[in-house]
mmCIF file of N, CA and C in Angstrom:
data_model
loop_
_atom_site.group_PDB
_atom_site.id
_atom_site.type_symbol
_atom_site.label_atom_id
_atom_site.label_comp_id
_atom_site.label_asym_id
_atom_site.label_seq_id
_atom_site.Cartn_x
_atom_site.Cartn_y
_atom_site.Cartn_z
ATOM 1 N N UNK A 1238 79.114 156.990 130.652
ATOM 2 C CA UNK A 1238 79.443 155.569 130.871
ATOM 3 C C UNK A 1238 80.305 155.055 129.722
ATOM 4 N N UNK A 1239 79.931 155.420 128.498
ATOM 5 C CA UNK A 1239 80.678 154.970 127.320
ATOM 6 C C UNK A 1239 82.115 155.489 127.368
ATOM 7 N N UNK A 1240 82.271 156.737 127.780
ATOM 8 C CA UNK A 1240 83.610 157.330 127.856
ATOM 9 C C UNK A 1240 84.463 156.579 128.877
ATOM 10 N N UNK A 1241 83.873 156.252 130.016
ATOM 11 C CA UNK A 1241 84.598 155.523 131.052
ATOM 12 C C UNK A 1241 84.961 154.128 130.595
ATOM 13 N N UNK A 1242 84.050 153.504 129.831
ATOM 14 C CA UNK A 1242 84.288 152.140 129.347
ATOM 15 C C UNK A 1242 85.496 152.097 128.416
ATOM 16 N N UNK A 1243 85.716 153.185 127.680
ATOM 17 C CA UNK A 1243 86.861 153.245 126.761
ATOM 18 C C UNK A 1243 88.113 153.709 127.510
ATOM 19 N N UNK A 1244 87.934 154.630 128.434
ATOM 20 C CA UNK A 1244 89.068 155.248 129.121
ATOM 21 C C UNK A 1244 89.774 154.280 130.066
ATOM 22 N N UNK A 1245 89.005 153.477 130.795
ATOM 23 C CA UNK A 1245 89.606 152.571 131.784
ATOM 24 C C UNK A 1245 90.547 151.547 131.144
ATOM 25 N N UNK A 1246 90.103 150.772 130.136
ATOM 26 C CA UNK A 1246 91.014 149.798 129.509
ATOM 27 C C UNK A 1246 92.212 150.484 128.854
ATOM 28 N N UNK A 1247 92.002 151.670 128.302
ATOM 29 C CA UNK A 1247 93.091 152.400 127.656
ATOM 30 C C UNK A 1247 94.143 152.800 128.689
ATOM 31 N N UNK A 1248 93.681 153.287 129.832
ATOM 32 C CA UNK A 1248 94.598 153.678 130.902
ATOM 33 C C UNK A 1248 95.385 152.480 131.416
ATOM 34 N N UNK A 1249 94.685 151.352 131.573
ATOM 35 C CA UNK A 1249 95.341 150.129 132.046
ATOM 36 C C UNK A 1249 96.395 149.674 131.039
ATOM 37 N N UNK A 1250 96.048 149.707 129.750
ATOM 38 C CA UNK A 1250 96.974 149.270 128.704
ATOM 39 C C UNK A 1250 98.212 150.169 128.684
ATOM 40 N N UNK A 1251 98.007 151.476 128.777
ATOM 41 C CA UNK A 1251 99.135 152.407 128.773
ATOM 42 C C UNK A 1251 100.015 152.200 130.006
ATOM 43 N N UNK A 1252 99.386 151.930 131.139
ATOM 44 C CA UNK A 1252 100.150 151.707 132.370
ATOM 45 C C UNK A 1252 101.018 150.460 132.248
ATOM 46 N N UNK A 1253 100.452 149.394 131.650
ATOM 47 C CA UNK A 1253 101.203 148.149 131.466
ATOM 48 C C UNK A 1253 102.370 148.371 130.507
ATOM 49 N N UNK A 1254 102.112 149.074 129.400
ATOM 50 C CA UNK A 1254 103.172 149.331 128.426
ATOM 51 C C UNK A 1254 104.277 150.186 129.047
ATOM 52 N N UNK A 1255 103.882 151.201 129.808
ATOM 53 C CA UNK A 1255 104.863 152.079 130.441
ATOM 54 C C UNK A 1255 105.699 151.307 131.458
ATOM 55 N N UNK A 1256 105.029 150.491 132.252
ATOM 56 C CA UNK A 1256 105.732 149.690 133.251
ATOM 57 C C UNK A 1256 106.682 148.701 132.601
ATOM 58 N N UNK A 1257 106.239 148.079 131.500
ATOM 59 C CA UNK A 1257 107.066 147.107 130.783
ATOM 60 C C UNK A 1257 108.296 147.795 130.200
ATOM 61 N N UNK A 1258 108.108 149.018 129.648
ATOM 62 C CA UNK A 1258 109.216 149.762 129.059
ATOM 63 C C UNK A 1258 110.246 150.114 130.133
ATOM 64 N N UNK A 1259 109.768 150.575 131.280
ATOM 65 C CA UNK A 1259 110.674 150.920 132.380
ATOM 66 C C UNK A 1259 111.424 149.683 132.852
ATOM 67 N N UNK A 1260 110.720 148.542 132.900
ATOM 68 C CA UNK A 1260 111.345 147.288 133.339
ATOM 69 C C UNK A 1260 112.460 146.885 132.378
ATOM 70 N N UNK A 1261 112.196 147.008 131.078
ATOM 71 C CA UNK A 1261 113.204 146.633 130.083
ATOM 72 C C UNK A 1261 114.423 147.547 130.175
ATOM 73 N N UNK A 1262 114.185 148.851 130.314
ATOM 74 C CA UNK A 1262 115.295 149.802 130.415
ATOM 75 C C UNK A 1262 116.137 149.494 131.651
ATOM 76 N N UNK A 1263 115.476 149.260 132.789
ATOM 77 C CA UNK A 1263 116.185 148.958 134.032
ATOM 78 C C UNK A 1263 116.946 147.644 133.904
ATOM 79 N N UNK A 1264 116.323 146.648 133.293
ATOM 80 C CA UNK A 1264 116.953 145.336 133.134
ATOM 81 C C UNK A 1264 118.173 145.437 132.214
ATOM 82 N N UNK A 1265 118.050 146.211 131.147
ATOM 83 C CA UNK A 1265 119.166 146.368 130.212
ATOM 84 C C UNK A 1265 120.337 147.095 130.881
ATOM 85 N N UNK A 1266 120.037 148.100 131.679
ATOM 86 C CA UNK A 1266 121.096 148.840 132.367
ATOM 87 C C UNK A 1266 121.855 147.922 133.317
ATOM 88 N N UNK A 1267 121.118 147.153 134.105
ATOM 89 C CA UNK A 1267 121.767 146.277 135.077
ATOM 90 C C UNK A 1267 122.558 145.183 134.372
ATOM 91 N N UNK A 1268 122.070 144.746 133.214
ATOM 92 C CA UNK A 1268 122.763 143.689 132.472
ATOM 93 C C UNK A 1268 124.078 144.221 131.885
ATOM 94 N N UNK A 1269 124.040 145.457 131.359
ATOM 95 C CA UNK A 1269 125.236 146.046 130.764
ATOM 96 C C UNK A 1269 126.292 146.302 131.848
ATOM 97 N N UNK A 1270 125.852 146.846 132.966
ATOM 98 C CA UNK A 1270 126.791 147.142 134.044
ATOM 99 C C UNK A 1270 127.263 145.854 134.717
#
């Protein structure tokens, strides 16, 4: 249970950061072009 309690928020945080990074890269590309 303890492992899951740590793993779930960590996975969510990494997913948000990854999604945000992809969004910024895509936004920058479209802005430059």
